[in-house]
Each structure stands twice: as structure tokens, then as C-alpha cells.
XYZ file of C-alpha atoms in Angstrom:
582
model
C 0.000 0.000 0.000
C 1.347 3.420 -0.949
C 2.623 5.660 1.811
C 0.817 8.932 2.541
C 3.109 11.886 1.725
C 4.262 13.913 4.750
C 5.386 17.532 4.580
C 6.972 17.309 8.029
C 9.102 14.720 9.802
C 7.410 13.350 12.926
C 7.330 10.222 15.080
C 5.118 8.411 12.597
C 7.613 9.197 9.824
C 10.416 7.695 11.929
C 8.384 4.528 12.375
C 7.484 4.306 8.700
C 11.044 5.015 7.588
C 12.517 2.302 9.806
C 9.997 -0.254 8.577
C 10.591 0.584 4.928
C 14.362 0.582 5.401
C 14.184 -2.884 6.945
C 12.102 -4.138 4.044
C 14.485 -2.598 1.505
C 17.557 -4.095 3.164
C 15.825 -7.451 3.396
C 15.318 -7.433 -0.351
C 18.859 -6.233 -1.087
C 20.669 -8.249 1.586
C 22.034 -11.001 -0.656
C 23.047 -8.522 -3.350
C 24.906 -6.356 -0.841
C 26.568 -9.386 0.739
C 27.755 -10.450 -2.725
C 29.575 -7.158 -3.405
C 31.135 -6.876 0.066
C 34.900 -6.671 -0.516
C 35.995 -3.857 1.811
C 37.348 -3.584 4.464
C 37.200 -7.406 4.591
C 35.674 -9.640 1.931
C 33.553 -11.599 4.399
C 30.265 -11.295 2.508
C 28.093 -10.076 5.384
C 27.575 -6.317 4.962
C 23.979 -6.688 3.773
C 23.176 -9.021 6.650
C 24.842 -6.726 9.186
C 22.964 -3.666 7.942
C 19.696 -5.604 8.054
C 20.309 -6.736 11.651
C 21.214 -3.206 12.699
C 18.018 -1.723 11.274
C 15.962 -4.639 12.597
C 17.141 -3.729 16.094
C 16.172 -0.100 15.466
C 12.715 -1.177 14.273
C 12.222 -3.309 17.376
C 13.054 -0.354 19.628
C 10.761 2.054 17.766
C 7.888 -0.431 17.741
C 8.331 -0.929 21.482
C 7.916 2.821 22.044
C 4.771 2.926 19.914
C 3.483 -0.257 21.515
C 3.812 1.244 24.975
C 1.628 4.162 23.901
C -0.845 2.151 21.840
C -1.500 -0.629 24.343
C -5.102 -0.807 25.468
C -6.207 -0.373 29.065
C -5.170 -3.464 31.054
C -7.645 -6.210 31.836
C -7.674 -8.319 34.971
C -6.067 -11.198 33.094
C -2.968 -9.216 32.173
C -0.208 -9.513 34.692
C 2.810 -7.332 35.453
C 3.468 -4.727 32.804
C 0.495 -2.457 32.117
C 0.606 0.916 33.893
C -2.406 1.906 35.959
C -2.842 5.129 34.071
C -2.158 5.879 30.408
C -2.362 9.196 28.656
C -3.194 7.532 25.341
C -0.961 10.013 23.526
C 1.493 8.742 20.919
C 5.253 9.072 21.286
C 6.936 12.358 20.471
C 9.424 12.763 17.661
C 12.172 12.785 20.282
C 10.901 9.499 21.755
C 10.868 7.775 18.376
C 14.195 9.197 17.184
C 15.998 8.268 20.393
C 14.530 4.774 20.316
C 15.692 4.364 16.712
C 19.208 5.459 17.616
C 19.406 3.316 20.758
C 18.061 0.249 19.001
C 20.576 0.616 16.183
C 23.402 1.173 18.675
C 22.786 -1.962 20.741
C 22.081 -4.062 17.647
C 24.836 -2.784 15.344
C 26.730 -5.496 13.475
C 29.963 -5.242 11.535
C 31.822 -2.212 10.258
C 29.011 -0.801 8.101
C 26.297 -1.564 10.638
C 28.231 0.267 13.335
C 28.670 3.294 11.067
C 24.968 3.227 10.153
C 24.135 3.206 13.865
C 26.174 6.386 14.296
C 24.461 7.962 11.282
C 21.079 7.290 12.880
C 22.318 8.541 16.231
C 23.612 11.739 14.613
C 20.215 12.328 12.993
C 18.419 11.613 16.264
C 20.516 14.163 18.147
C 19.197 16.908 15.880
C 15.641 15.585 15.529
C 15.302 15.224 19.312
C 17.057 18.463 20.220
C 13.726 20.046 21.195
C 12.077 17.257 23.108
C 8.602 18.775 22.940
C 8.490 19.334 19.177
C 5.904 17.198 17.396
C 7.595 17.489 14.000
C 10.419 19.215 12.138
C 10.654 20.755 8.678
C 13.051 20.403 5.764
C 15.579 22.780 7.262
C 15.994 20.647 10.387
C 16.168 17.464 8.300
C 19.052 19.043 6.329
C 20.853 19.758 9.589
C 20.193 16.222 10.814
C 21.700 14.675 7.673
C 24.737 16.938 7.958
C 25.289 16.149 11.612
C 24.843 12.434 10.911
C 27.516 12.390 8.205
C 29.968 14.426 10.285
C 29.503 12.387 13.472
C 29.909 9.096 11.594
C 33.158 10.318 10.065
C 34.434 11.339 13.506
C 33.579 7.877 14.866
C 35.941 6.151 12.428
C 39.577 6.223 13.519
C 40.982 6.392 9.972
C 38.301 7.453 7.454
C 38.690 6.139 3.895
C 37.064 7.694 0.831
C 35.017 5.519 -1.477
C 33.104 4.022 1.457
C 29.780 4.592 3.182
C 31.311 7.703 4.768
C 31.748 9.262 1.329
C 28.183 8.393 0.352
C 26.816 9.848 3.602
C 28.751 13.094 3.141
C 27.517 13.402 -0.441
C 23.929 12.903 0.727
C 24.340 15.655 3.314
C 25.975 17.990 0.778
C 23.145 17.468 -1.709
C 20.485 17.961 0.960
C 22.168 21.157 2.082
C 21.911 22.577 -1.429
C 18.119 22.551 -1.680
C 15.258 24.465 -0.095
C 11.876 22.898 0.508
C 9.929 20.449 2.637
C 11.212 17.183 4.078
C 10.344 15.233 0.938
C 12.390 17.578 -1.218
C 15.358 17.308 1.129
C 15.109 13.507 1.258
C 15.021 13.255 -2.550
C 18.125 15.435 -2.829
C 19.964 13.343 -0.224
C 19.061 10.127 -2.040
C 20.181 11.458 -5.420
C 23.445 12.758 -3.968
C 24.114 9.395 -2.342
C 23.241 7.503 -5.519
C 25.694 9.493 -7.626
C 28.423 9.230 -4.975
C 27.937 5.475 -4.782
C 28.579 5.168 -8.511
C 31.906 6.966 -8.022
C 33.191 4.745 -5.200
C 35.143 2.374 -7.507
C 37.129 5.350 -8.767
C 38.068 6.265 -5.188
C 38.954 2.844 -3.813
C 41.190 0.476 -5.783
C 39.841 -2.648 -4.101
C 36.360 -1.828 -5.448
C 37.661 -1.000 -8.903
C 39.497 -4.322 -9.196
C 36.418 -6.234 -8.050
C 34.110 -4.328 -10.384
C 31.674 -3.381 -7.613
C 30.473 -0.338 -5.699
C 30.930 -0.047 -1.942
C 28.585 -2.442 -0.147
C 28.016 -0.187 2.870
C 27.281 2.753 0.590
C 24.847 0.600 -1.376
C 23.028 -0.162 1.862
C 22.856 3.518 2.784
C 21.332 4.328 -0.604
C 18.612 1.765 0.175
C 17.998 3.389 3.572
C 17.737 6.842 1.990
C 15.386 5.509 -0.701
C 13.189 4.304 2.158
C 13.314 7.813 3.648
C 12.062 9.252 0.348
C 9.229 6.739 0.270
C 8.294 7.428 3.893
C 8.069 11.178 3.299
C 6.673 11.343 -0.235
C 4.952 8.044 -0.905
C 7.197 7.634 -3.949
C 9.533 4.687 -4.445
C 12.810 5.677 -6.155
C 12.974 3.427 -9.205
C 16.687 3.048 -9.817
C 19.876 1.972 -8.134
C 23.452 2.520 -9.153
C 25.549 -0.190 -10.730
C 29.352 -0.192 -10.793
C 30.891 2.333 -13.123
C 28.088 4.888 -12.600
C 25.592 3.170 -14.901
C 21.963 3.672 -13.872
C 20.382 0.236 -13.545
C 16.769 -0.860 -13.571
C 17.110 -2.725 -10.326
C 19.377 -4.622 -7.938
C 19.928 -7.519 -10.358
C 22.383 -5.433 -12.401
C 24.553 -4.798 -9.374
C 24.643 -8.485 -8.522
C 25.487 -9.442 -12.093
C 28.280 -6.910 -12.167
C 29.633 -8.361 -8.936
C 29.607 -11.836 -10.444
C 31.310 -10.603 -13.604
C 34.080 -9.182 -11.429
C 34.725 -12.518 -9.708
C 38.291 -12.821 -10.954
C 39.107 -9.345 -9.732
C 37.432 -10.201 -6.461
C 39.800 -13.092 -5.958
C 42.688 -10.702 -6.477
C 41.141 -8.336 -3.994
C 40.833 -10.992 -1.313
C 44.413 -12.144 -1.651
C 45.891 -8.675 -2.008
C 43.786 -6.509 0.287
C 41.630 -8.219 2.828
C 42.378 -11.879 3.418
C 43.872 -12.672 6.832
C 46.835 -14.550 5.317
C 47.854 -11.403 3.414
C 48.675 -9.481 6.577
C 45.251 -8.097 7.469
C 43.990 -8.690 11.024
C 42.486 -12.119 11.636
C 39.630 -11.215 14.002
C 36.672 -8.875 14.140
C 35.835 -7.850 17.710
C 32.586 -6.104 18.604
C 31.129 -5.308 22.008
C 28.844 -2.919 23.806
C 30.630 -0.877 26.442
C 29.459 1.059 29.474
C 32.109 3.734 30.048
C 32.597 7.485 30.382
C 33.915 9.752 27.633
C 37.420 10.013 29.078
C 37.858 6.257 29.263
C 36.548 5.843 25.704
C 39.058 8.401 24.414
C 41.876 6.317 25.914
C 40.284 3.162 24.505
C 40.304 4.613 20.984
C 44.046 5.221 21.208
C 44.685 1.742 22.591
C 42.617 -0.061 19.953
C 43.979 2.060 17.113
C 47.399 0.693 17.976
C 46.148 -2.892 18.029
C 44.464 -3.085 14.629
C 42.382 -1.279 12.019
C 38.773 -0.621 10.912
C 38.230 0.944 14.331
C 34.770 2.430 14.813
C 33.530 3.581 18.221
C 29.982 4.954 18.238
C 27.511 6.031 20.894
C 27.661 8.329 23.888
C 25.954 9.107 27.192
C 27.728 6.191 28.819
C 26.878 3.493 26.245
C 29.107 2.682 23.254
C 29.428 0.144 20.489
C 33.032 -0.786 19.742
C 34.169 -2.424 16.486
C 37.762 -3.231 15.502
C 39.765 -5.706 13.375
C 42.757 -7.125 15.274
C 45.119 -10.079 15.465
C 44.909 -10.236 19.273
C 41.216 -10.464 20.110
C 41.963 -10.935 23.796
C 43.854 -7.655 23.982
C 40.939 -5.825 22.352
C 38.533 -7.188 24.951
C 40.952 -6.477 27.805
C 41.174 -2.870 26.625
C 37.403 -2.680 26.949
C 37.540 -4.103 30.477
C 40.061 -1.427 31.436
C 37.774 1.275 30.005
C 34.531 0.108 31.573
C 32.149 -2.840 31.344
C 32.080 -4.609 27.969
C 29.260 -7.050 27.204
C 27.602 -8.734 24.230
C 31.124 -9.532 23.083
C 31.310 -11.063 19.598
C 34.580 -12.310 18.097
C 34.662 -13.517 14.495
C 37.640 -15.193 12.817
C 37.663 -13.992 9.220
C 39.380 -17.068 7.842
C 36.714 -19.361 9.318
C 33.770 -17.831 7.550
C 34.977 -15.967 4.468
C 32.450 -16.625 1.704
C 34.963 -15.655 -0.985
C 37.713 -18.174 -0.197
C 38.393 -20.439 -3.162
C 41.042 -22.542 -4.812
C 43.644 -23.913 -2.459
C 41.920 -22.633 0.694
C 40.980 -25.359 3.153
C 37.475 -26.773 2.557
C 34.677 -25.780 4.937
C 34.208 -28.116 7.873
C 31.422 -30.657 7.554
C 28.140 -29.920 9.279
C 27.337 -31.664 12.524
C 24.209 -33.800 12.485
C 22.414 -31.972 15.299
C 22.781 -28.920 17.515
C 20.835 -26.890 20.053
C 20.490 -23.094 19.906
C 19.207 -21.375 23.038
C 18.417 -17.803 24.053
C 19.708 -17.184 27.574
C 19.153 -14.163 29.853
C 22.558 -13.930 31.555
C 26.252 -14.683 31.213
C 26.157 -17.366 33.892
C 23.466 -19.349 32.118
C 25.241 -18.800 28.807
C 28.247 -20.616 30.262
C 26.043 -23.423 31.569
C 24.289 -23.913 28.228
C 27.586 -23.735 26.333
C 29.117 -26.415 28.561
C 26.112 -28.582 27.691
C 26.926 -28.149 23.983
C 24.397 -25.475 23.009
C 25.012 -22.444 20.819
C 23.787 -19.472 22.851
C 22.299 -16.070 22.097
C 22.555 -13.667 25.011
C 19.433 -11.616 25.755
C 20.172 -8.781 28.148
C 17.356 -7.160 30.176
C 15.244 -5.004 27.883
C 17.255 -6.066 24.823
C 15.642 -9.170 23.289
C 17.422 -10.616 20.248
C 15.979 -9.874 16.813
C 15.021 -12.638 14.408
C 18.117 -11.981 12.285
C 20.341 -12.608 15.294
C 18.623 -15.945 15.882
C 19.038 -16.843 12.201
C 22.762 -16.161 12.482
C 22.964 -18.407 15.551
C 21.113 -21.190 13.728
C 23.626 -20.928 10.897
C 26.561 -20.650 13.295
C 25.551 -23.947 14.917
C 26.584 -25.511 11.567
C 24.318 -28.540 11.834
C 21.818 -30.300 9.597
C 19.259 -30.423 12.412
C 18.806 -27.734 15.073
C 16.582 -27.535 18.136
C 15.728 -23.921 18.999
C 14.931 -22.945 22.597
C 13.678 -19.311 22.824
C 13.275 -19.514 26.637
C 10.889 -16.535 26.629
C 7.182 -16.426 25.788
C 7.625 -13.004 24.184
C 10.136 -14.449 21.694
C 7.706 -16.992 20.267
C 6.994 -15.150 17.023
C 10.583 -13.943 16.628
C 11.874 -17.479 17.029
C 9.277 -18.848 14.609
C 10.344 -16.317 11.962
C 14.003 -17.219 12.472
C 13.259 -20.941 12.205
C 11.355 -20.413 8.979
C 14.217 -18.406 7.505
C 16.774 -21.030 8.488
C 14.668 -23.754 6.856
C 15.085 -21.963 3.525
C 18.832 -22.571 3.981
C 18.195 -26.301 4.159
C 18.447 -26.542 7.955
C 15.891 -28.756 9.678
C 14.716 -26.680 12.659
C 12.439 -27.742 15.512
C 11.163 -24.907 17.705
C 10.368 -25.956 21.268
C 8.258 -23.189 22.853
C 10.203 -22.868 26.118
C 9.020 -19.861 28.109
C 11.837 -19.674 30.645
C 15.498 -20.583 30.850
C 14.675 -23.208 33.502
C 12.461 -24.998 30.971
C 15.367 -24.851 28.551
C 17.649 -26.427 31.168
C 15.171 -29.274 31.591
C 14.970 -29.793 27.833
C 18.735 -29.735 27.437
C 19.140 -32.277 30.234
C 17.335 -34.965 28.207
C 18.829 -34.017 24.827
C 20.434 -37.036 23.101
C 21.904 -36.192 19.679
C 22.352 -39.853 18.757
C 18.652 -40.742 18.715
C 16.217 -39.886 15.921
C 15.508 -36.182 15.564
C 11.757 -36.494 16.107
C 12.242 -38.625 19.215
C 14.763 -36.171 20.624
C 12.440 -33.218 20.025
C 9.502 -35.032 21.655
C 11.593 -35.874 24.734
C 12.911 -32.324 25.067
C 9.446 -30.847 24.571
C 7.999 -33.171 27.197
C 10.713 -32.267 29.712
C 10.193 -28.556 29.144
C 6.417 -28.861 29.396
C 6.688 -30.780 32.655
C 8.696 -27.941 34.220
C 6.717 -25.189 35.941
C 8.580 -21.905 35.947
C 8.628 -18.810 38.118
C 10.662 -15.715 38.699
C 11.150 -13.138 41.426
C 11.679 -9.594 40.232
C 11.155 -5.963 41.252
C 8.325 -3.818 39.885
C 9.536 -0.811 37.908
C 6.281 1.150 38.202
C 2.761 1.030 39.611
C 0.807 -1.632 37.731
C -2.305 -3.756 37.697
C -1.554 -7.447 38.237
C -3.401 -10.702 38.834
C -2.513 -10.328 42.516
C -3.656 -6.705 42.807
C -1.969 -3.342 42.362
C 1.777 -3.241 42.870
C 3.906 -0.159 43.488
C 7.317 0.676 42.082
C 9.914 -1.193 44.147
C 7.596 -4.003 45.219
C 8.949 -7.541 44.951
C 6.874 -9.616 42.531
C 6.616 -13.384 42.353
C 5.464 -14.611 38.931
C 4.333 -18.201 38.404
C 3.972 -19.401 34.812
C 4.100 -15.787 33.622
C 1.435 -14.306 35.930
C 2.024 -12.252 39.072
C 0.998 -14.439 42.018
C 2.680 -12.741 44.978
C 3.403 -9.113 45.871
C 5.646 -8.284 48.829
C 8.554 -6.229 50.098
C 11.062 -8.953 51.036
C 12.784 -10.999 48.343
C 13.268 -14.115 50.469
C 9.713 -14.115 51.782
C 8.238 -13.732 48.296
C 10.525 -16.457 46.934
C 9.475 -18.860 49.728
C 5.787 -18.231 49.061
C 6.271 -18.807 45.338
C 8.199 -22.029 45.932
C 5.581 -23.359 48.358
C 2.780 -22.697 45.870
C 4.672 -24.454 43.101
C 5.561 -27.515 45.212
C 1.985 -27.805 46.461
C 1.235 -29.445 43.113
C 4.167 -31.845 43.548
C 7.665 -32.013 42.144
C 10.936 -33.929 42.267
C 13.565 -31.324 41.388
C 13.833 -27.600 42.119
C 16.154 -25.499 39.948
C 17.219 -22.087 41.272
C 19.019 -19.568 39.060
C 20.352 -16.653 41.097
C 20.835 -13.225 39.513
C 23.653 -10.860 40.449
C 21.314 -8.463 42.269
C 19.625 -11.091 44.447
C 20.500 -11.179 48.158
C 22.956 -13.984 48.873
C 21.007 -15.750 51.664
C 17.911 -16.324 49.505
C 19.113 -19.577 47.932
C 20.359 -20.904 51.269
C 16.949 -20.215 52.786
C 15.124 -21.857 49.893
C 17.368 -24.927 49.982
C 16.734 -25.235 53.700
C 13.005 -24.831 53.115
C 13.014 -27.693 50.603
C 15.020 -29.960 52.937
C 12.684 -29.252 55.862
C 9.287 -29.426 54.144
C 9.783 -31.515 51.001
C 11.935 -34.502 51.850
C 11.808 -36.232 48.458
C 12.699 -33.126 46.449
C 16.241 -32.315 45.266
C 17.589 -28.798 44.667
C 20.203 -27.519 42.203
C 21.507 -23.931 42.166
C 23.116 -21.991 39.296
C 24.517 -18.480 39.038
C 22.773 -16.595 36.230
C 24.732 -13.331 36.259
C 23.020 -10.153 34.995
C 19.804 -11.900 33.982
C 17.158 -9.256 34.769
C 15.173 -11.301 37.299
C 16.503 -11.637 40.827
C 15.687 -15.330 40.830
C 14.431 -17.943 38.374
C 12.728 -21.051 39.769
C 11.933 -24.306 38.005
C 10.013 -27.260 39.429
C 9.864 -30.559 37.575
């Protein structure tokens, strides 16, 4: 359905733009991956850009969802506020959510730069927090600030990359007067022309016969901006050499025709064996500005492709290095790094050919699990699962789950989402992975303790269907609960809770409200064991009081003689305590 043209840029335009950008990158992902030769020919730029924007979309939709949710009913537990204004989010709300979502979900070199571009735009769009919308003049300033801040985030900017395309878009936008649609069209056209020139600026692109992959992705994002603001879909893209093409197919064909040059590029510019760093290291970092300035200097001396984006205490760090451990240690010295991802280029380079070692054979079966804390991630990993870390308030996007399903490198994969809210996300990821030829079984685990029960009976040597049935049965036989702290006044199944109250949730519904963590946990445990049970699993979060597990273990020994108890450390898992009874 055609978009309704908008003269101004408001919260609804942010939402529409993000959705259209995600759709555009989804369509162009394989094409962009195919022309990815710089800074490393690892064939994932399109995927990384898609995952970055998907995270932004998730954050924006969450903001709108919070405003659009209906008045709570008695059957809804835990999250609905008692009072709601009913008003939609402001432009500042939507823009900041977009920027934050992109920041925490940024993947790869180009994704990290795109996150900074969106953050730079958001800083201008949200400058006046009470403004409902902005005009073309402010959009011009936002595009300019975005391009400049992205360039500053890169330690050693190189022309012929997404930075060049972003600067050209800002220059073109700055040269026109008019409404937001006019400015967006100018930015798109400027980016499109600059993209066509990237092979002339960067030898690695010229030899491969392709345009810059990150710049190609940005052109798609700007085309989505035009569509969001005008209702018009730009009908052309730019192929290598500056030729205007009818669609993305021409770019892909040109990339294929440059395959020989691409091989030269990999061996001469980007392949790890040619002297380029062997690892990509990415992590989120909580640190102050002074510490980050020192970190930039440290990492710049360790490797290249350094991009540090963010601010206000939260940063996304990306660097290519030979010593991945040193890059992580530098982050530890600067602050608190988390969501650490280390990729060995030689292990997954889609362009390796000839006398390179053949890819390792797929395993027959694997388990992929979403886990809420570092402690549980270690437990699941020891049990042989591939894990996806979900930090509080930061659920993984479907693209991240797809990557994990592929990373498991197995013909058959059991997926454990371990969260009721991830059901649809996990289903979408499973469906996508099936198109890759992976046989995926989704077990609808609603808590990490159900996942532990399922993993305990996993036997990779038996038939896939039998294994899935056994794991599903074990998960379904495990009742789950959690003890957490209310963030605001809310209606619940157990009555009205106040901010700071301790909540005990059983099977997803609030069952107990109190002020003492241990007392609430004991009440929850007693209610669960009243229906019987043989094993109690306790997963303790970092913020839980230490004596709580000792008291619960003693309670089980005293009142439930035939019941065993096992305790795990969950780390920063959001809930103070997770409880499983099976």
C-alpha cells in the first residue's frame, strides 16, 4: 500500500522510515553481501545492515506499543501501567529509540557506522524534546550532523566508502530548499551518484568491479526515507561504473562478472593470510567519555577498521585485530564490555576459493538457546548449546537468531527461545533457516529453567523427532517462576503493585506481591511444590540477596523430603531469581 506523503518529519515518519528501510535491506541483503569486498571480503555487509536496522525497528515499535497498548484487563499480569495518557510518542521518543536500538544491535563495520548515522540524525531531531515534528531545514541539519559524526567515529576514514556516500547525501540535501520530501530526494540522489563513483576512489572496489557495499546499503535506507516522506519509491539503483540500472539484479550481475578481480582483492587486500587482522571484535561498552578516548588510542594501535559509536555512557566498539583478547581487555580497562562477539575472518569468508581449506562438515544436530545472563550462557555452552545472550530489555531480533542457527553448523537444530515473548521472533528465524536447508524444531520454552530441563534430556544420537519429543515433554513438565522488582505502579493478577515491590510470577502471571525478596521467593516455591515435584532449579541473579538460595534450599530440605535442589549463578539476567520445578 502506498505511503501517505508527509510535509513534516514526525514520530510516525520515523516509524514508517525504519519499517521501509528494513524491508528494503531485506530485499537487497544477498546482493549487498555479494559485493562486500571492503574492508574485509567476508560477505556479510547486507546481513549486518539488516540486523542493525531490525534492532532499530524493534526499539521504535516498542515505544509505539507502549503508547498504543489498550487499558489493562484483569487477566494481564505485570506490565500495564495503571494510568495511560493515550498520547502517541513524540518525535524525540521515536528518534531516540531508533538510535538506541541501532546502537545496541549494530553489526559489523558498516552496521556500526549506520548506527552512528542514525544517532547523529536523532541528536538533531530530538534536540527540542517537545516538538511534534520538524521541517526540511531541520532534516538538512540532521543529515549533515549524521555524516559528520559518523566520520568522527571512524579512527581512519577512507574515501570511497559509506562515509563518502553519507557526506555526499548531506551535501546534496544542504543545497536545496523545501519540505522534508524535497530534502530527502536530494539526499538520495546525492548518495546515488556518490555510490557510482566509489570504484574510482577505492582500488579494491575498482578491481572487483563493484560499488561499496556499505554505501549501497545507505542508498537503500535513503530511498526508504524518500518513500516514507513522499509516498514515492525511487525506481533506480546505481551499478558499478556509474551506470543507472533498472534494479538490484544489475549490481549483482556486475559483482559476479568481477569474480576474478574479487579473488585478487581478497588475496591482495583483505584476506587474513595477506597481513590483514584475523579477528573482528565487537562489544557494547558502558564507560565514560574520558575512558573511551583512551580506549580509541589503545585499539587504534592494536588493529584497524576501528569504529567507536555512541555516547551518554553506552558505546558500540568495532575493531579488526590479530589479538582479540587484547581488544577485549582494553574494553575491560575502560569500563564494562558485554555482548562480546569475536569472528575469525578465515573461518567464515564466503569468498575463499582454490587452495583454501574446505569448509568443515556440518554436525548432524545442535541446540540453539536464548539465555538471559552470562552465567546461564556458560552453563548452556558447557552442555553443547550455541547461545544467544538476551540482556534485560534487549531481546534478540530474528536476524540474530538466524545467524545463531547458521553458526551452529548442523543439519538439524533444536531452537529454545526460553521466553514467551520471543515466540513469534523465534518462529520467523526458524522459517528463515529452513530456507537454507536446515531442519529446525522450535520448542516453545518460556523460561530458561524450561530450557535447562529440555537440554538435560537431549540425546543427539537418537532420531531427531524422538529427541524433540523428549525435550518438549521435559520442558512442558517444568513449571517456571521468577522473582523480580516492579519498575512502576501496575495492575496485576494479585492486585496493584507499586514501584519497588517484589513480585513473584508463576507461569508468567504475578501471584505474589511483597517487600522482602526471600519471603516472596518462599511463598512462590511453596505454591509451586503444592502441586508436587521432584527437582527444584534455582538460578540466582547478580542483584539477588545472597542468603535467599540458602533459605530456599533449607526450606526444601525441611518441608519436602523427596525433592532435590540444584543452584546456578545466572549473572546479569534481569530477574533476581528464576525457579523451576519438575
